Tab-separated table of N, CA and C in Angstrom:
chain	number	residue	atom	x	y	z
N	1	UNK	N	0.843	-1.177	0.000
N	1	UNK	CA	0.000	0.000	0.000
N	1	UNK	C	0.895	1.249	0.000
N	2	UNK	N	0.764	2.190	-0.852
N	2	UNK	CA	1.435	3.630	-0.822
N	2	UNK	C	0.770	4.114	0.037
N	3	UNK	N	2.058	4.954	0.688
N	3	UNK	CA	1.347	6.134	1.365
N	3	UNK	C	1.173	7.814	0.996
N	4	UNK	N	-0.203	7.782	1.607
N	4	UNK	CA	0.426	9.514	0.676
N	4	UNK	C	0.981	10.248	1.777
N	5	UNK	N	1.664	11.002	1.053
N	5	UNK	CA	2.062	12.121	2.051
N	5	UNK	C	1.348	13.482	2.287
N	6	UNK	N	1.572	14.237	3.346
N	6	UNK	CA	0.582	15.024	3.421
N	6	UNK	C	1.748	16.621	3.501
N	7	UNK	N	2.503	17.202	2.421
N	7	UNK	CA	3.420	18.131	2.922
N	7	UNK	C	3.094	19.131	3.597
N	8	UNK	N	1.594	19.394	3.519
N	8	UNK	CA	1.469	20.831	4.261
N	8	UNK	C	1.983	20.736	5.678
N	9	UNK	N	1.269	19.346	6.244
N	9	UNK	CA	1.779	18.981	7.662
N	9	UNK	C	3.245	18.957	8.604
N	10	UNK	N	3.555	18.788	7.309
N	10	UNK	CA	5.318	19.188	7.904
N	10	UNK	C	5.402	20.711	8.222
N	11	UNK	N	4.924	21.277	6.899
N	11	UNK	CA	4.794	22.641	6.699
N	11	UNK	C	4.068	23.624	8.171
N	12	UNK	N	3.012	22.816	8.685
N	12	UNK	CA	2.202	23.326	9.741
N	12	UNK	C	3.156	22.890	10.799
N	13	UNK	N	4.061	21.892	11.122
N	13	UNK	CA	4.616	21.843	12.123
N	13	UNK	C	6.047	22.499	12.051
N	14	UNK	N	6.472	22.933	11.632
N	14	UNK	CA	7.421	23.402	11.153
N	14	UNK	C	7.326	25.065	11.471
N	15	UNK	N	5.740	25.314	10.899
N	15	UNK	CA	5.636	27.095	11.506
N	15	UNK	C	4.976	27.160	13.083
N	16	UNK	N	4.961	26.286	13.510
N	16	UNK	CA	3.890	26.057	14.917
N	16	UNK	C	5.334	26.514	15.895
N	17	UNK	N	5.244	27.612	16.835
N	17	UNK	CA	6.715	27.567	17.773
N	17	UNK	C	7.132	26.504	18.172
N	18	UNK	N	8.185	26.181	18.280
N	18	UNK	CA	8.996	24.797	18.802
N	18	UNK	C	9.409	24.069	17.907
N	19	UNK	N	8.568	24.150	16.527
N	19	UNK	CA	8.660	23.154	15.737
N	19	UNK	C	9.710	24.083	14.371
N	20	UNK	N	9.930	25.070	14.387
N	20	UNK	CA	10.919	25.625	12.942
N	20	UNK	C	11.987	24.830	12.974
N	21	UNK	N	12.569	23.763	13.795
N	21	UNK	CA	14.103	23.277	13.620
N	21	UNK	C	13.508	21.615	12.508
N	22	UNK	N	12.081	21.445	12.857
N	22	UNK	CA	12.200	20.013	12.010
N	22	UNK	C	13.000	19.873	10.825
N	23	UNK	N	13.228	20.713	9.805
N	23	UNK	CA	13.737	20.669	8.495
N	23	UNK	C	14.996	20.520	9.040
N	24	UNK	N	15.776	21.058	9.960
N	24	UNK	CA	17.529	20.420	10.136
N	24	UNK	C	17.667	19.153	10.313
N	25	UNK	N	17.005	18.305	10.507
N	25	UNK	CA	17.445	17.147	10.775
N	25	UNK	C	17.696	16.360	9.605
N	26	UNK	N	19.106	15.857	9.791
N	26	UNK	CA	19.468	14.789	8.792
N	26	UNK	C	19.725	13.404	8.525
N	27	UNK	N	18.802	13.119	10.327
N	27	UNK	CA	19.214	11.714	10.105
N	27	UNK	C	20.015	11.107	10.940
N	28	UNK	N	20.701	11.753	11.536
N	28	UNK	CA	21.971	11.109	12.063
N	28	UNK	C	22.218	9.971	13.381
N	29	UNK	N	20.690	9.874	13.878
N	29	UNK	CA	20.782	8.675	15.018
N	29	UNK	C	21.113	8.869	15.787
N	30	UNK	N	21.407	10.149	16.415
N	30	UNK	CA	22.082	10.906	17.497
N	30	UNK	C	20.643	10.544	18.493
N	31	UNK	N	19.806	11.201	18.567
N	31	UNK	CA	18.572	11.216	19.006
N	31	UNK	C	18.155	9.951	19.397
N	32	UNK	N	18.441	8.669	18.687
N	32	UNK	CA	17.934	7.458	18.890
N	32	UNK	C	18.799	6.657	19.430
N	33	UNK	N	20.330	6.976	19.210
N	33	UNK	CA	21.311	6.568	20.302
N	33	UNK	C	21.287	7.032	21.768
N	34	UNK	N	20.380	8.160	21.813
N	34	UNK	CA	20.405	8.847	23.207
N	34	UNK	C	19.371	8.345	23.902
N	35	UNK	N	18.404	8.224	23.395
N	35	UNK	CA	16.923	8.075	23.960
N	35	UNK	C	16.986	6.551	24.807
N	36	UNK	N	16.985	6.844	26.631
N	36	UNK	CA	16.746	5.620	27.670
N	36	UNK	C	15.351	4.945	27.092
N	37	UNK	N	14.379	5.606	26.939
N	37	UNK	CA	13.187	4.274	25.919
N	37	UNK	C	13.654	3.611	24.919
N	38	UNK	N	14.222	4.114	23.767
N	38	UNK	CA	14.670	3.396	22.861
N	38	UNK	C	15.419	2.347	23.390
N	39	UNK	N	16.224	2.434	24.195
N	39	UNK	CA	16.692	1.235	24.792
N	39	UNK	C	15.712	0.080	25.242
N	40	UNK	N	14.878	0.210	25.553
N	40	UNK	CA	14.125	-0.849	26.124
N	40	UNK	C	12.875	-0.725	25.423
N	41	UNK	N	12.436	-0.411	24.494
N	41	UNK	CA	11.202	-0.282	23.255
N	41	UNK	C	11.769	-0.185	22.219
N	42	UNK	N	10.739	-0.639	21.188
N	42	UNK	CA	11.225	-0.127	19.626
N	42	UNK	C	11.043	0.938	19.736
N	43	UNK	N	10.709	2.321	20.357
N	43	UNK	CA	10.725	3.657	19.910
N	43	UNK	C	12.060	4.381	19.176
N	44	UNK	N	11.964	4.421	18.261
N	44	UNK	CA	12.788	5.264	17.223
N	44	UNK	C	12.638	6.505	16.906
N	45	UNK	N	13.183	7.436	17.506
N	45	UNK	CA	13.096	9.068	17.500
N	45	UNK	C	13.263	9.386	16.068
N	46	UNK	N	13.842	8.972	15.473
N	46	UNK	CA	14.527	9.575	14.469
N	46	UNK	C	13.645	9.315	13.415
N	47	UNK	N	13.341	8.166	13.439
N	47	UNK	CA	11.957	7.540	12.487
N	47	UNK	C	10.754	8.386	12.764
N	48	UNK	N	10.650	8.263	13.808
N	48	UNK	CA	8.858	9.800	13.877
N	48	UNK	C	9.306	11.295	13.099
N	49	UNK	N	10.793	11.539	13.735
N	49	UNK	CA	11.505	12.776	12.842
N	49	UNK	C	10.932	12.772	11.445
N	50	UNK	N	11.521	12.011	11.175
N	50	UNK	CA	11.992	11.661	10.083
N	50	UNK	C	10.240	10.972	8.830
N	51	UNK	N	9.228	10.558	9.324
N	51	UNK	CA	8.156	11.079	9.010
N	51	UNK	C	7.753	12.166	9.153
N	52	UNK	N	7.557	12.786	9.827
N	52	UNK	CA	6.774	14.396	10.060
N	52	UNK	C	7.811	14.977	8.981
N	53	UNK	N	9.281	15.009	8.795
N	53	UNK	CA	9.727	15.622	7.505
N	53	UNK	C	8.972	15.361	6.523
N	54	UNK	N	8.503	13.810	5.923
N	54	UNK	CA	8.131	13.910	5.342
N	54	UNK	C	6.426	13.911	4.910
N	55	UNK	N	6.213	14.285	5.773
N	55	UNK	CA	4.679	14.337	5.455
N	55	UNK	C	3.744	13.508	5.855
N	56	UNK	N	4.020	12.261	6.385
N	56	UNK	CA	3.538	10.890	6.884
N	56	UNK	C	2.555	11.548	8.034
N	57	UNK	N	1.483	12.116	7.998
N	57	UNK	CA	0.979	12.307	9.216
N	57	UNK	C	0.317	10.997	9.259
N	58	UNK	N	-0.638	10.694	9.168
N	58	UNK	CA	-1.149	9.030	9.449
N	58	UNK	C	-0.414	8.286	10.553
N	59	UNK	N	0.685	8.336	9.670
N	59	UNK	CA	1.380	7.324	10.756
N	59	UNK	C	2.362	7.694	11.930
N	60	UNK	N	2.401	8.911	11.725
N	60	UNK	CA	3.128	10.066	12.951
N	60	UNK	C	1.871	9.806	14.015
N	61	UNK	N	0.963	10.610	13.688
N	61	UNK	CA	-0.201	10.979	14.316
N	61	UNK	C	-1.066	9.515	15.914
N	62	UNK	N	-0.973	8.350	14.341
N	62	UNK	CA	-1.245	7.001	15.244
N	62	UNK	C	-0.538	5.848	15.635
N	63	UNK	N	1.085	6.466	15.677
N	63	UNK	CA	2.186	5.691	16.333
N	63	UNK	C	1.918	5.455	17.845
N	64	UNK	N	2.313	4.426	17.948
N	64	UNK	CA	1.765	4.925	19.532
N	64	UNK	C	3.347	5.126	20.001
N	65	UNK	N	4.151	4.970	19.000
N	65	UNK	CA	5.449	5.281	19.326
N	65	UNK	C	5.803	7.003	20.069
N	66	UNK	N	4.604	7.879	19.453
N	66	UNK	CA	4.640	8.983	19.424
N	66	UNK	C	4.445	9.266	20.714
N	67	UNK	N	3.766	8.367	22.031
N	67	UNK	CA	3.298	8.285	23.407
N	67	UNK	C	5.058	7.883	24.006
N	68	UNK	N	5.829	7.097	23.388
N	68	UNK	CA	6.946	6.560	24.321
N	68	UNK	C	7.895	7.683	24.593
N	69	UNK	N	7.618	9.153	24.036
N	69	UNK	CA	9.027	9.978	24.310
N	69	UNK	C	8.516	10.125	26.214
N	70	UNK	N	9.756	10.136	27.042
N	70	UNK	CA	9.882	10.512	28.079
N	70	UNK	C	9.999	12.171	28.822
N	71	UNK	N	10.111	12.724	27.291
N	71	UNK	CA	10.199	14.156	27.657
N	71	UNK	C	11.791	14.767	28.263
N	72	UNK	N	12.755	13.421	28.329
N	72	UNK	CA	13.589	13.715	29.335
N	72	UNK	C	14.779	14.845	28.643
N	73	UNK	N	15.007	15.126	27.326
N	73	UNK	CA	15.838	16.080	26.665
N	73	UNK	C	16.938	15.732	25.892
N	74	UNK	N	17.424	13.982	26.499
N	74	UNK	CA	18.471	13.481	26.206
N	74	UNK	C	18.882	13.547	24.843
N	75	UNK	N	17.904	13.435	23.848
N	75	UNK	CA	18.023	13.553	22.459
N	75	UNK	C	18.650	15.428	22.020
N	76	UNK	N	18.275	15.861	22.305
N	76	UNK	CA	17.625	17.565	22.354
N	76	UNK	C	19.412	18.069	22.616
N	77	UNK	N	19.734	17.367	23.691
N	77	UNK	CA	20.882	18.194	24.217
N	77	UNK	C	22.344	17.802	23.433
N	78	UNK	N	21.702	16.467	22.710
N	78	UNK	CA	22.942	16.209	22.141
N	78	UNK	C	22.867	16.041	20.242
N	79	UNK	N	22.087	16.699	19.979
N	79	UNK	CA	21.320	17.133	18.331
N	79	UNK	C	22.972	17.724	17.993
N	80	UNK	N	23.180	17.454	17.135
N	80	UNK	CA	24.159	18.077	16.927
N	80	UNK	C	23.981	19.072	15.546
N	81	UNK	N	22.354	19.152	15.081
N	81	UNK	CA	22.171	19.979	14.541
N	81	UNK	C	20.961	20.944	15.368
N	82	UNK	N	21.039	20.616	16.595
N	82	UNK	CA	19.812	22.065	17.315
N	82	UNK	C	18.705	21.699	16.996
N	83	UNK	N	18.166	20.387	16.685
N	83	UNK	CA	16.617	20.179	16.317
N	83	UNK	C	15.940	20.302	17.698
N	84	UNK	N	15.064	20.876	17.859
N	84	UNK	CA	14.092	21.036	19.046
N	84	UNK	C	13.322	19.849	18.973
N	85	UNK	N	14.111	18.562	19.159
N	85	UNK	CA	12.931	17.327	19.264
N	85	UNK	C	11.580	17.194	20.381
N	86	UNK	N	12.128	17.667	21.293
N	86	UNK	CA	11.142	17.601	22.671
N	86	UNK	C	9.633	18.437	22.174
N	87	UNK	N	9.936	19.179	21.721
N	87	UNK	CA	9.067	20.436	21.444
N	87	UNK	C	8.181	19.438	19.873
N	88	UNK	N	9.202	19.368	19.437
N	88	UNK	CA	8.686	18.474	17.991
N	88	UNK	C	7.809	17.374	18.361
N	89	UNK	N	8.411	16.575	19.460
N	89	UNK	CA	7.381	15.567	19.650
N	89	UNK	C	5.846	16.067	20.086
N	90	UNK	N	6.246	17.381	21.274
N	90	UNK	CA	4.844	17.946	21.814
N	90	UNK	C	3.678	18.458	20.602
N	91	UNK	N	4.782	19.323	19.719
N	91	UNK	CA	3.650	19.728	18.855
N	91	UNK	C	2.877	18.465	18.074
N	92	UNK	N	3.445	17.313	17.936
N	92	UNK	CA	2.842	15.858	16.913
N	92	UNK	C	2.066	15.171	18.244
N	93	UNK	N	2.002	15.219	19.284
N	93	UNK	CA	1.181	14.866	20.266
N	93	UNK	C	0.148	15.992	20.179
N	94	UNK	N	0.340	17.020	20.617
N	94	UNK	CA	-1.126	17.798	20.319
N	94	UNK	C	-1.959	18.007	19.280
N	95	UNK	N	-1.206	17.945	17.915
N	95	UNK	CA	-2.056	17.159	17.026
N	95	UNK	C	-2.380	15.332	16.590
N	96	UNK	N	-2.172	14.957	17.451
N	96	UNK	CA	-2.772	13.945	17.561
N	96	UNK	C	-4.238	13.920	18.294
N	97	UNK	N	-4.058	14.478	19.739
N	97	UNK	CA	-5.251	15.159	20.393
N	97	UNK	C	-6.115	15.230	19.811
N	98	UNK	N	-6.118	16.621	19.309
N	98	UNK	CA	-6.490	17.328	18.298
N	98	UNK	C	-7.678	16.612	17.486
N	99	UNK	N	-7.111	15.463	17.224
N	99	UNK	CA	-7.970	14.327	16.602
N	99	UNK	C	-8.158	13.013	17.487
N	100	UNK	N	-8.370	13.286	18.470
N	100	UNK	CA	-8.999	12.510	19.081
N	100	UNK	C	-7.919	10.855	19.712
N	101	UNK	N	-6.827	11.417	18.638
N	101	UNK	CA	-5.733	10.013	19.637
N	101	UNK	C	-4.808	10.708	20.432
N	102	UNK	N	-4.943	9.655	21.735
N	102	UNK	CA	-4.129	9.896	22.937
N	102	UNK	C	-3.827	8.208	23.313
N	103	UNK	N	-2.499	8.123	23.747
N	103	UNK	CA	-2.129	6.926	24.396
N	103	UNK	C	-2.794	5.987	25.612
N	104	UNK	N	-3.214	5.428	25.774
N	104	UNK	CA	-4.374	4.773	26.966
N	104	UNK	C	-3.614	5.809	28.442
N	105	UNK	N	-2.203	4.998	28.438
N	105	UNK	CA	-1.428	5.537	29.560
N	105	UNK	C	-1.667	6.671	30.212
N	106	UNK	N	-1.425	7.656	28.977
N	106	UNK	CA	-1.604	9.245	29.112
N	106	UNK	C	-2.882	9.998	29.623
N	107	UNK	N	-4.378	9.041	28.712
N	107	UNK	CA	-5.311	9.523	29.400
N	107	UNK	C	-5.384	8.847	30.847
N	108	UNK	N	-5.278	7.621	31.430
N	108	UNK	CA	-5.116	7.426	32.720
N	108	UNK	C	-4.572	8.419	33.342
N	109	UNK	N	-3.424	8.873	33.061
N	109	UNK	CA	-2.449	9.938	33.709
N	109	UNK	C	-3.622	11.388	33.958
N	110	UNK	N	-3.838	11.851	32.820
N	110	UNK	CA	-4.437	12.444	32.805
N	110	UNK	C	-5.812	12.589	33.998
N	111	UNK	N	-6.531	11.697	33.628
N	111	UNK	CA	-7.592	10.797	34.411
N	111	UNK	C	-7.215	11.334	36.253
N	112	UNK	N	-5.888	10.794	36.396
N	112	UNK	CA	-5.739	11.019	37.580
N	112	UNK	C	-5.412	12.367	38.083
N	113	UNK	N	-4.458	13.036	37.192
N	113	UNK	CA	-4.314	14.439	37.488
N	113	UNK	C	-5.946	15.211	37.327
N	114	UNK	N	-7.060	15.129	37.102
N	114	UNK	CA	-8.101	15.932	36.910
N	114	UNK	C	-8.861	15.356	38.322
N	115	UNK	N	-8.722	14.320	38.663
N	115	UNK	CA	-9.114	13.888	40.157
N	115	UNK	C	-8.891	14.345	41.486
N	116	UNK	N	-7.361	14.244	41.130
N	116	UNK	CA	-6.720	14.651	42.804
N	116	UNK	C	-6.238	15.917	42.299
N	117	UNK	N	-5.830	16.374	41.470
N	117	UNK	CA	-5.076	17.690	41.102
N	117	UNK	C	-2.995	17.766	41.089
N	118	UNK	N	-3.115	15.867	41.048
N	118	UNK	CA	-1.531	15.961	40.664
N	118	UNK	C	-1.627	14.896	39.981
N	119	UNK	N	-0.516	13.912	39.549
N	119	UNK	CA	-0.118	13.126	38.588
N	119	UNK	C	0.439	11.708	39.656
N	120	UNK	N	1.240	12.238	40.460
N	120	UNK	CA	1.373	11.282	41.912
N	120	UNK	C	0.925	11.703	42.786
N	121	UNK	N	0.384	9.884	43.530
N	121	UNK	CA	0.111	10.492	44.671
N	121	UNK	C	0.430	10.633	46.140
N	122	UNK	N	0.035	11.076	47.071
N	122	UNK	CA	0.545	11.764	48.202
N	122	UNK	C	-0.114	10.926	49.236
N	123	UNK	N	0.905	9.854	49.205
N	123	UNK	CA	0.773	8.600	50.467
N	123	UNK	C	0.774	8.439	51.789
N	124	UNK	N	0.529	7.815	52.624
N	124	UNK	CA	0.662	7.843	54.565
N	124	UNK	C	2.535	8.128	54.187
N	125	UNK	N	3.301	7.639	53.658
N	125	UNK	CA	4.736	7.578	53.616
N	125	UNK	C	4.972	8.832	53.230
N	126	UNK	N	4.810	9.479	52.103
N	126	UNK	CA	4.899	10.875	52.070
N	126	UNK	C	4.883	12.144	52.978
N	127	UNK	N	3.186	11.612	53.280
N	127	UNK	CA	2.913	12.627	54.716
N	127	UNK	C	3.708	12.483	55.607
N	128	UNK	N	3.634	11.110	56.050
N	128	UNK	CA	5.121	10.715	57.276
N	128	UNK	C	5.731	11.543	57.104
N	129	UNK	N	6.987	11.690	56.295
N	129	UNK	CA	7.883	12.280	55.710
N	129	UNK	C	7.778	14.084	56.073
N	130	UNK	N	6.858	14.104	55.214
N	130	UNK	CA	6.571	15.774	55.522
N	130	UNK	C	6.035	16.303	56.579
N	131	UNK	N	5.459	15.190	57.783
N	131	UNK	CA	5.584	15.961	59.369
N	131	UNK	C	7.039	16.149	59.703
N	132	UNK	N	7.780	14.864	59.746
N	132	UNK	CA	9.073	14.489	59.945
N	132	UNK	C	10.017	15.880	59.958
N	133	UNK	N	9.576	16.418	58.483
N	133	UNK	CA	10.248	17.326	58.383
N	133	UNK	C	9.591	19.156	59.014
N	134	UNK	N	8.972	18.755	59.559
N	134	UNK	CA	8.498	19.667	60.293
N	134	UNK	C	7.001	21.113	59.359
N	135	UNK	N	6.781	20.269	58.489
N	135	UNK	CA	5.352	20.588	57.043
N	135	UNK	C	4.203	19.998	57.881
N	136	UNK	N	3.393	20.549	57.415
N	136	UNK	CA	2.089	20.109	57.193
N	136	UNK	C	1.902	18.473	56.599
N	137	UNK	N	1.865	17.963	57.060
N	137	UNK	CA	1.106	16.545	56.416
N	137	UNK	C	0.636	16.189	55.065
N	138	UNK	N	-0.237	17.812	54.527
N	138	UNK	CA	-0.475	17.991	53.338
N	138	UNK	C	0.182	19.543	52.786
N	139	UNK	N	0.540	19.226	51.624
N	139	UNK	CA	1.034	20.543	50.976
N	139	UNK	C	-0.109	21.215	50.608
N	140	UNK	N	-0.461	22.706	51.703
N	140	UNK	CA	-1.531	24.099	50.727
N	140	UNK	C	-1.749	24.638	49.300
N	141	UNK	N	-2.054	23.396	48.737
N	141	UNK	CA	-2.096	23.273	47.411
N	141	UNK	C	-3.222	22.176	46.778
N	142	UNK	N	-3.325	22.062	45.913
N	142	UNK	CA	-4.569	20.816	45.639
N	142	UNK	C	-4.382	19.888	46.274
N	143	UNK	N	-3.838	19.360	46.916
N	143	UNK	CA	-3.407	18.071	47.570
N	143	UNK	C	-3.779	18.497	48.637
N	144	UNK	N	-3.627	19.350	49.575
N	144	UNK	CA	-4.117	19.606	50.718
N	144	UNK	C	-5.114	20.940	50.897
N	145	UNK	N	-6.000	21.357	50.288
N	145	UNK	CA	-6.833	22.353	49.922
N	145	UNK	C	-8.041	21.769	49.490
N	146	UNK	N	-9.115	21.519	49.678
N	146	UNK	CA	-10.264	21.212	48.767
N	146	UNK	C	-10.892	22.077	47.850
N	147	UNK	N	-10.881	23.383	48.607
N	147	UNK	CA	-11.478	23.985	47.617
N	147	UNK	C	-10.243	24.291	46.632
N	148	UNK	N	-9.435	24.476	46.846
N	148	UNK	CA	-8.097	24.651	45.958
N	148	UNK	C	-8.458	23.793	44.922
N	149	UNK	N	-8.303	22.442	45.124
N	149	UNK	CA	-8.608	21.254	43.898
N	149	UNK	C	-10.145	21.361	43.108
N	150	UNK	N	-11.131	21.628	43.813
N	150	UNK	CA	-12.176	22.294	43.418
N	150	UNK	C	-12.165	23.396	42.120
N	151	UNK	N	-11.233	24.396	43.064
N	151	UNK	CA	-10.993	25.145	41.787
N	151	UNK	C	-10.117	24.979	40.541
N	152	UNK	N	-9.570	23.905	40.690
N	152	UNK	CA	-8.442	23.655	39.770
N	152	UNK	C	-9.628	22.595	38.648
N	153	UNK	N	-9.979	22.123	39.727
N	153	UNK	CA	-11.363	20.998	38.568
N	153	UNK	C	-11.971	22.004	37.418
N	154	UNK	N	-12.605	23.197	38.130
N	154	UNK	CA	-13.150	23.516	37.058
N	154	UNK	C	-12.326	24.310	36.028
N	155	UNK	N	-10.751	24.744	36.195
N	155	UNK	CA	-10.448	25.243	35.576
N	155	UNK	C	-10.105	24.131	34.118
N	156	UNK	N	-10.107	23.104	34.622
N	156	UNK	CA	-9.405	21.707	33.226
N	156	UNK	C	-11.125	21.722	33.163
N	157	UNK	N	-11.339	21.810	33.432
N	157	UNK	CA	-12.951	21.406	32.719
N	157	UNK	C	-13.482	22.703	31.436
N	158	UNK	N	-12.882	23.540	32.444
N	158	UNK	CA	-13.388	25.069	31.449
N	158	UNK	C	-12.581	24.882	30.000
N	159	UNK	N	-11.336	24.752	30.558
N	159	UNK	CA	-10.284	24.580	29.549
N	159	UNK	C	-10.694	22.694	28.154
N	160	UNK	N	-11.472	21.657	28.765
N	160	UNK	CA	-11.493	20.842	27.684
N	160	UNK	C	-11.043	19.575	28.557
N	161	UNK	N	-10.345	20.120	29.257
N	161	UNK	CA	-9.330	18.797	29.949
N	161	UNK	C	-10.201	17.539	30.271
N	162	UNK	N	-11.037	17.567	31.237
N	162	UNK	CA	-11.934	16.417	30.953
N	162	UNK	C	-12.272	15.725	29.314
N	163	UNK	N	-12.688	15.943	28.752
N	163	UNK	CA	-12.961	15.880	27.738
N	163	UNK	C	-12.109	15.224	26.888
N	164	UNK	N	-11.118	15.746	26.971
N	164	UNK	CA	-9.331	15.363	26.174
N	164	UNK	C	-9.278	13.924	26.491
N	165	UNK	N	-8.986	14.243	28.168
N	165	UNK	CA	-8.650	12.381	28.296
N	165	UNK	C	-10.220	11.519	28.480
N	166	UNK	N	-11.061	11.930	28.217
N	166	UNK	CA	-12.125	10.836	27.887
N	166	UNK	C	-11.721	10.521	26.589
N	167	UNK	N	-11.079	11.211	25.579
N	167	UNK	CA	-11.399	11.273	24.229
N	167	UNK	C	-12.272	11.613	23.305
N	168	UNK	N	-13.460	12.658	24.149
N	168	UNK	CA	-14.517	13.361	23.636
N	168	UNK	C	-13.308	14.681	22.859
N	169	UNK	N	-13.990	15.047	21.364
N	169	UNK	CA	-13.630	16.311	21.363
N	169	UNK	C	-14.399	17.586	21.717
């Protein structure tokens, strides 16, 4: 089966901030030699690159490869042509969104951050910890605030956020 390509899409990620460095990249495996996932997944940085150059949204878009970046920079810092990958991956994740794909993981993640108002959570061991150290039990913040988290609910709600990780658009 051919694929088509879609060039504007490069073109749109390319003028989106973060994303003007996609066109430097040449390939070089720097990015995919760096990347701690790639080590232990098939995720191939350079290969998602390296579609979105060329136009492949389809398969950029519903990689789920596109879910394995860690965000951690490792690629980014050692580009030896300055490609803003981190940023590159964010902008090909939010258009993925966008259309309605998100990684199961992510909306769980998600899921949980719109609940409690963080991403981890804040255990008897934690609290321990933070009397220990002479804190509050709970941090004055969504975690230890109700109405705080209250208000933070409706702000992801105002904003879509519910919605996102259901996968409603």
């Amino acid at each position: 089966m051919v694929k088509e390509p879609n060039p504007q899409f490069a073109i749109e990620v390319s003028k989106t901030p973060g994303g003007e460095t996609l066109s430097l990249c040449f390939q070089c495996g720097t990015c995919t030699g760096s990347c701690p996932s790639g080590r232990l997944t098939s995720y191939r940085t350079r290969k998602l690159i390296r579609k979105a150059q060329l136009g492949l949204e389809k398969d950029v878009l519903e990689s789920p490869d596109l879910w394995m970046c860690t965000t951690c920079y490792a690629c980014q810092e050692r580009c030896p042509r300055g490609v803003e990958i981190v940023d590159i991956i964010n902008i090909l994740r939010n258009k993925a969104v966008e259309k309605g794909i998100m990684s199961e993981e992510h909306k769980k993640v998600g899921t949980y951050f719109l609940q409690n108002g963080a991403t981890i959570p804040l255990n008897e061991k934690y609290e321990a910890v933070r009397e220990q150290l002479g804190l509050a039990r709970r941090p004055a913040n969504v975690l230890g605030d109700k109405k705080a988290l209250e208000d933070f609910q409706k702000i992801l709600k105002a904003t879509g956020f519910d919605k996102l990780v259901e996968g409603k658009k």
